[in-house]
PDB file of C-alpha atoms in Angstrom:
ATOM      1  CA  MET E   1      28.252 -87.916 -64.018  1.00 96.00           C
ATOM      2  CA  GLU E   2      29.691 -88.319 -60.536  1.00 97.00           C
ATOM      3  CA  THR E   3      27.224 -88.872 -57.701  1.00 97.00           C
ATOM      4  CA  SER E   4      27.552 -88.235 -53.991  1.00 98.00           C
ATOM      5  CA  VAL E   5      25.402 -87.852 -50.915  1.00 98.00           C
ATOM      6  CA  PHE E   6      23.816 -84.405 -50.583  1.00 98.00           C
ATOM      7  CA  LYS E   7      25.731 -81.922 -48.425  1.00 98.00           C
ATOM      8  CA  PRO E   8      24.172 -78.882 -46.721  1.00 97.00           C
ATOM      9  CA  PHE E   9      26.101 -76.360 -48.830  1.00 97.00           C
ATOM     10  CA  GLU E  10      24.341 -77.771 -51.938  1.00 98.00           C
ATOM     11  CA  ARG E  11      20.854 -76.770 -50.735  1.00 98.00           C
ATOM     12  CA  HIS E  12      20.511 -73.608 -52.838  1.00 97.00           C
ATOM     13  CA  ALA E  13      21.727 -75.372 -55.996  1.00 98.00           C
ATOM     14  CA  VAL E  14      19.331 -78.287 -55.432  1.00 98.00           C
ATOM     15  CA  VAL E  15      16.302 -76.059 -54.842  1.00 97.00           C
ATOM     16  CA  ASP E  16      17.239 -74.056 -57.935  1.00 97.00           C
ATOM     17  CA  LEU E  17      17.510 -77.325 -59.918  1.00 98.00           C
ATOM     18  CA  TRP E  18      14.057 -78.402 -58.716  1.00 96.00           C
ATOM     19  CA  ARG E  19      12.628 -75.038 -59.812  1.00 95.00           C
ATOM     20  CA  ARG E  20      14.147 -75.383 -63.287  1.00 96.00           C
ATOM     21  CA  CYS E  21      12.653 -78.894 -63.495  1.00 95.00           C
ATOM     22  CA  ASN E  22       9.204 -77.696 -62.342  1.00 91.00           C
ATOM     23  CA  LEU E  23       9.236 -80.010 -59.327  1.00 92.00           C
ATOM     24  CA  ILE E  24       8.235 -77.366 -56.802  1.00 90.00           C
ATOM     25  CA  VAL E  25       4.555 -76.805 -56.200  1.00 84.00           C
ATOM     26  CA  ALA E  26       2.925 -74.431 -53.732  1.00 78.00           C
ATOM     27  CA  TRP E  27       1.981 -77.170 -51.269  1.00 80.00           C
ATOM     28  CA  ASN E  28       5.509 -78.639 -50.986  1.00 81.00           C
ATOM     29  CA  ASN E  29       8.126 -76.416 -49.399  1.00 90.00           C
ATOM     30  CA  PRO E  30      11.426 -77.676 -50.843  1.00 94.00           C
ATOM     31  CA  ASN E  31      13.500 -76.564 -47.853  1.00 94.00           C
ATOM     32  CA  ARG E  32      11.247 -78.465 -45.475  1.00 93.00           C
ATOM     33  CA  ASP E  33      11.446 -81.519 -47.730  1.00 94.00           C
ATOM     34  CA  ILE E  34      15.235 -81.312 -47.634  1.00 97.00           C
ATOM     35  CA  ASP E  35      15.251 -80.852 -43.850  1.00 96.00           C
ATOM     36  CA  ARG E  36      13.015 -83.888 -43.360  1.00 95.00           C
ATOM     37  CA  LYS E  37      15.093 -86.085 -45.668  1.00 97.00           C
ATOM     38  CA  VAL E  38      18.381 -85.054 -44.052  1.00 97.00           C
ATOM     39  CA  ALA E  39      16.910 -85.729 -40.588  1.00 97.00           C
ATOM     40  CA  HIS E  40      15.533 -89.142 -41.588  1.00 94.00           C
ATOM     41  CA  SER E  41      17.904 -90.790 -44.073  1.00 96.00           C
ATOM     42  CA  PRO E  42      20.488 -88.415 -45.517  1.00 97.00           C
ATOM     43  CA  GLU E  43      22.422 -91.269 -47.129  1.00 98.00           C
ATOM     44  CA  ASN E  44      19.505 -91.727 -49.543  1.00 98.00           C
ATOM     45  CA  PHE E  45      19.621 -88.205 -50.943  1.00 98.00           C
ATOM     46  CA  TRP E  46      22.065 -88.047 -53.832  1.00 98.00           C
ATOM     47  CA  VAL E  47      23.243 -85.315 -56.158  1.00 98.00           C
ATOM     48  CA  GLY E  48      25.062 -85.595 -59.471  1.00 98.00           C
ATOM     49  CA  TYR E  49      27.796 -83.445 -60.943  1.00 98.00           C
ATOM     50  CA  VAL E  50      29.154 -82.997 -64.450  1.00 98.00           C
ATOM     51  CA  ASP E  51      32.334 -80.934 -64.773  1.00 97.00           C
ATOM     52  CA  GLY E  52      31.828 -79.486 -61.286  1.00 97.00           C
ATOM     53  CA  VAL E  53      28.231 -78.392 -61.951  1.00 97.00           C
ATOM     54  CA  LEU E  54      25.361 -79.843 -59.906  1.00 98.00           C
ATOM     55  CA  ILE E  55      22.946 -81.172 -62.540  1.00 98.00           C
ATOM     56  CA  ALA E  56      20.998 -83.938 -60.786  1.00 98.00           C
ATOM     57  CA  SER E  57      19.277 -85.014 -57.591  1.00 98.00           C
ATOM     58  CA  VAL E  58      17.246 -87.902 -56.241  1.00 98.00           C
ATOM     59  CA  MET E  59      15.692 -88.832 -52.896  1.00 97.00           C
ATOM     60  CA  PHE E  60      14.772 -92.462 -52.300  1.00 97.00           C
ATOM     61  CA  GLY E  61      13.882 -94.922 -49.583  1.00 96.00           C
ATOM     62  CA  TYR E  62      12.681 -98.410 -48.713  1.00 96.00           C
ATOM     63  CA  ASP E  63      10.165 -99.222 -46.002  1.00 94.00           C
ATOM     64  CA  GLY E  64      10.575-103.014 -46.052  1.00 94.00           C
ATOM     65  CA  HIS E  65       7.681-103.445 -48.484  1.00 94.00           C
ATOM     66  CA  ARG E  66       8.239-101.024 -51.378  1.00 95.00           C
ATOM     67  CA  GLY E  67      10.858 -98.576 -52.487  1.00 96.00           C
ATOM     68  CA  SER E  68      10.073 -94.999 -53.427  1.00 95.00           C
ATOM     69  CA  VAL E  69      11.780 -92.324 -55.473  1.00 96.00           C
ATOM     70  CA  ASN E  70      11.214 -88.580 -55.190  1.00 94.00           C
ATOM     71  CA  TYR E  71      12.772 -85.430 -56.591  1.00 96.00           C
ATOM     72  CA  LEU E  72      14.589 -87.165 -59.426  1.00 97.00           C
ATOM     73  CA  ALA E  73      15.780 -84.121 -61.354  1.00 97.00           C
ATOM     74  CA  ILE E  74      18.142 -83.608 -64.258  1.00 97.00           C
ATOM     75  CA  ASP E  75      18.934 -80.043 -65.271  1.00 98.00           C
ATOM     76  CA  PRO E  76      16.985 -79.354 -68.488  1.00 97.00           C
ATOM     77  CA  ALA E  77      20.233 -78.365 -70.240  1.00 97.00           C
ATOM     78  CA  TYR E  78      21.588 -81.890 -69.553  1.00 97.00           C
ATOM     79  CA  GLN E  79      18.466 -83.963 -70.252  1.00 96.00           C
ATOM     80  CA  GLY E  80      18.538 -86.550 -73.008  1.00 94.00           C
ATOM     81  CA  ARG E  81      22.142 -87.563 -72.321  1.00 97.00           C
ATOM     82  CA  GLY E  82      21.492 -90.636 -70.170  1.00 96.00           C
ATOM     83  CA  TYR E  83      22.056 -89.016 -66.763  1.00 98.00           C
ATOM     84  CA  GLY E  84      18.524 -89.760 -65.547  1.00 97.00           C
ATOM     85  CA  ARG E  85      18.885 -93.395 -66.564  1.00 97.00           C
ATOM     86  CA  GLN E  86      22.298 -93.554 -64.864  1.00 97.00           C
ATOM     87  CA  LEU E  87      20.899 -92.158 -61.628  1.00 97.00           C
ATOM     88  CA  MET E  88      17.866 -94.461 -61.656  1.00 97.00           C
ATOM     89  CA  GLU E  89      20.041 -97.502 -62.329  1.00 97.00           C
ATOM     90  CA  ALA E  90      22.190 -96.591 -59.305  1.00 97.00           C
ATOM     91  CA  VAL E  91      19.091 -96.132 -57.116  1.00 97.00           C
ATOM     92  CA  GLU E  92      17.589 -99.396 -58.364  1.00 97.00           C
ATOM     93  CA  GLY E  93      20.859-101.191 -57.640  1.00 97.00           C
ATOM     94  CA  GLN E  94      20.926 -99.814 -54.111  1.00 97.00           C
ATOM     95  CA  MET E  95      17.348-100.874 -53.497  1.00 96.00           C
ATOM     96  CA  GLN E  96      17.929-104.341 -54.929  1.00 97.00           C
ATOM     97  CA  SER E  97      20.879-104.747 -52.556  1.00 97.00           C
ATOM     98  CA  TRP E  98      18.425-104.126 -49.699  1.00 97.00           C
ATOM     99  CA  GLY E  99      16.080-106.832 -50.993  1.00 97.00           C
ATOM    100  CA  CYS E 100      13.490-104.331 -52.222  1.00 97.00           C
ATOM    101  CA  PRO E 101      11.019-106.145 -54.531  1.00 96.00           C
ATOM    102  CA  LYS E 102       9.415-103.114 -56.195  1.00 96.00           C
ATOM    103  CA  ILE E 103       9.709 -99.347 -56.580  1.00 96.00           C
ATOM    104  CA  ASN E 104       6.666 -97.080 -56.531  1.00 92.00           C
ATOM    105  CA  LEU E 105       6.802 -93.677 -58.192  1.00 90.00           C
ATOM    106  CA  ALA E 106       4.484 -90.702 -58.091  1.00 86.00           C
ATOM    107  CA  VAL E 107       4.459 -88.621 -61.267  1.00 87.00           C
ATOM    108  CA  ARG E 108       1.906 -85.929 -61.979  1.00 84.00           C
ATOM    109  CA  SER E 109      -0.407 -87.267 -64.686  1.00 84.00           C
ATOM    110  CA  THR E 110       0.099 -84.077 -66.696  1.00 86.00           C
ATOM    111  CA  ASN E 111       3.876 -84.582 -66.913  1.00 86.00           C
ATOM    112  CA  ARG E 112       3.974 -86.578 -70.151  1.00 89.00           C
ATOM    113  CA  GLN E 113       7.748 -86.168 -70.630  1.00 90.00           C
ATOM    114  CA  VAL E 114       8.568 -87.698 -67.253  1.00 91.00           C
ATOM    115  CA  LEU E 115       5.993 -90.465 -67.679  1.00 91.00           C
ATOM    116  CA  ALA E 116       7.612 -91.357 -71.019  1.00 93.00           C
ATOM    117  CA  PHE E 117      11.056 -91.374 -69.351  1.00 93.00           C
ATOM    118  CA  TYR E 118       9.968 -93.878 -66.699  1.00 93.00           C
ATOM    119  CA  GLU E 119       8.086 -96.007 -69.222  1.00 94.00           C
ATOM    120  CA  ALA E 120      11.293 -96.255 -71.271  1.00 94.00           C
ATOM    121  CA  LEU E 121      12.995 -97.593 -68.117  1.00 94.00           C
ATOM    122  CA  GLY E 122      10.354-100.329 -67.779  1.00 94.00           C
ATOM    123  CA  TYR E 123       7.976 -98.703 -65.286  1.00 94.00           C
ATOM    124  CA  LYS E 124       4.261 -99.248 -65.845  1.00 93.00           C
ATOM    125  CA  THR E 125       1.108 -97.654 -64.505  1.00 89.00           C
ATOM    126  CA  ASP E 126      -0.231 -99.798 -61.656  1.00 89.00           C
ATOM    127  CA  PRO E 127      -3.977-100.387 -61.311  1.00 88.00           C
ATOM    128  CA  VAL E 128      -4.132 -98.530 -58.000  1.00 86.00           C
ATOM    129  CA  SER E 129      -5.266 -95.161 -56.748  1.00 83.00           C
ATOM    130  CA  SER E 130      -2.817 -92.885 -55.011  1.00 81.00           C
ATOM    131  CA  LEU E 131      -4.244 -91.414 -51.814  1.00 83.00           C
ATOM    132  CA  GLY E 132      -2.717 -88.806 -49.561  1.00 81.00           C
ATOM    133  CA  LYS E 133      -3.365 -87.061 -46.285  1.00 84.00           C
ATOM    134  CA  ARG E 134      -1.522 -83.936 -45.159  1.00 78.00           C
ATOM    135  CA  PHE E 135      -0.528 -83.587 -41.518  1.00 81.00           C
ATOM    136  CA  GLU E 136       0.681 -80.018 -41.896  1.00 74.00           C
ATOM    137  CA  ASP E 137       0.368 -77.170 -44.334  1.00 68.00           C
ATOM    138  CA  ASP E 138       3.718 -76.184 -45.766  1.00 60.00           C
ATOM    139  CA  ASP E 139       4.402 -72.516 -46.210  1.00 60.00           C
ATOM    140  CA  PRO E 140       3.415 -71.595 -49.761  1.00 56.00           C
ATOM    141  CA  VAL E 141       6.427 -71.405 -52.039  1.00 55.00           C
ATOM    142  CA  PHE E 142       4.888 -69.176 -54.684  1.00 47.00           C
TER     143      PHE E 142
END
């Protein structure tokens, strides 16, 4: 898999990938998420290609205390081939180069397949509660 920084012409393919991976929920408008990431830190939004086909994406960042990863997606037709591991290793390497001591992930508790993927990479459930507060209501996607 070859990775590169997201480019605007890839938007439709990325949103379609996220749909196929069940990453889009009604309260997160994917186009707004892309717009915000591109406005804030576009260099930390990567896509992956195999034979000219966009099959992967990841958004990540580091706030000086913890790293975060969002929208890690591998096309279902390409899962199980090591592409997710490859992408996470590249993200982890980037974060380590910044001096990041830890990555935090948010995975829906019902997504057993993705939880198992991260556990196989050495991630563990932290004894913390995840809290959130919305500042705006995204337009419903569904």
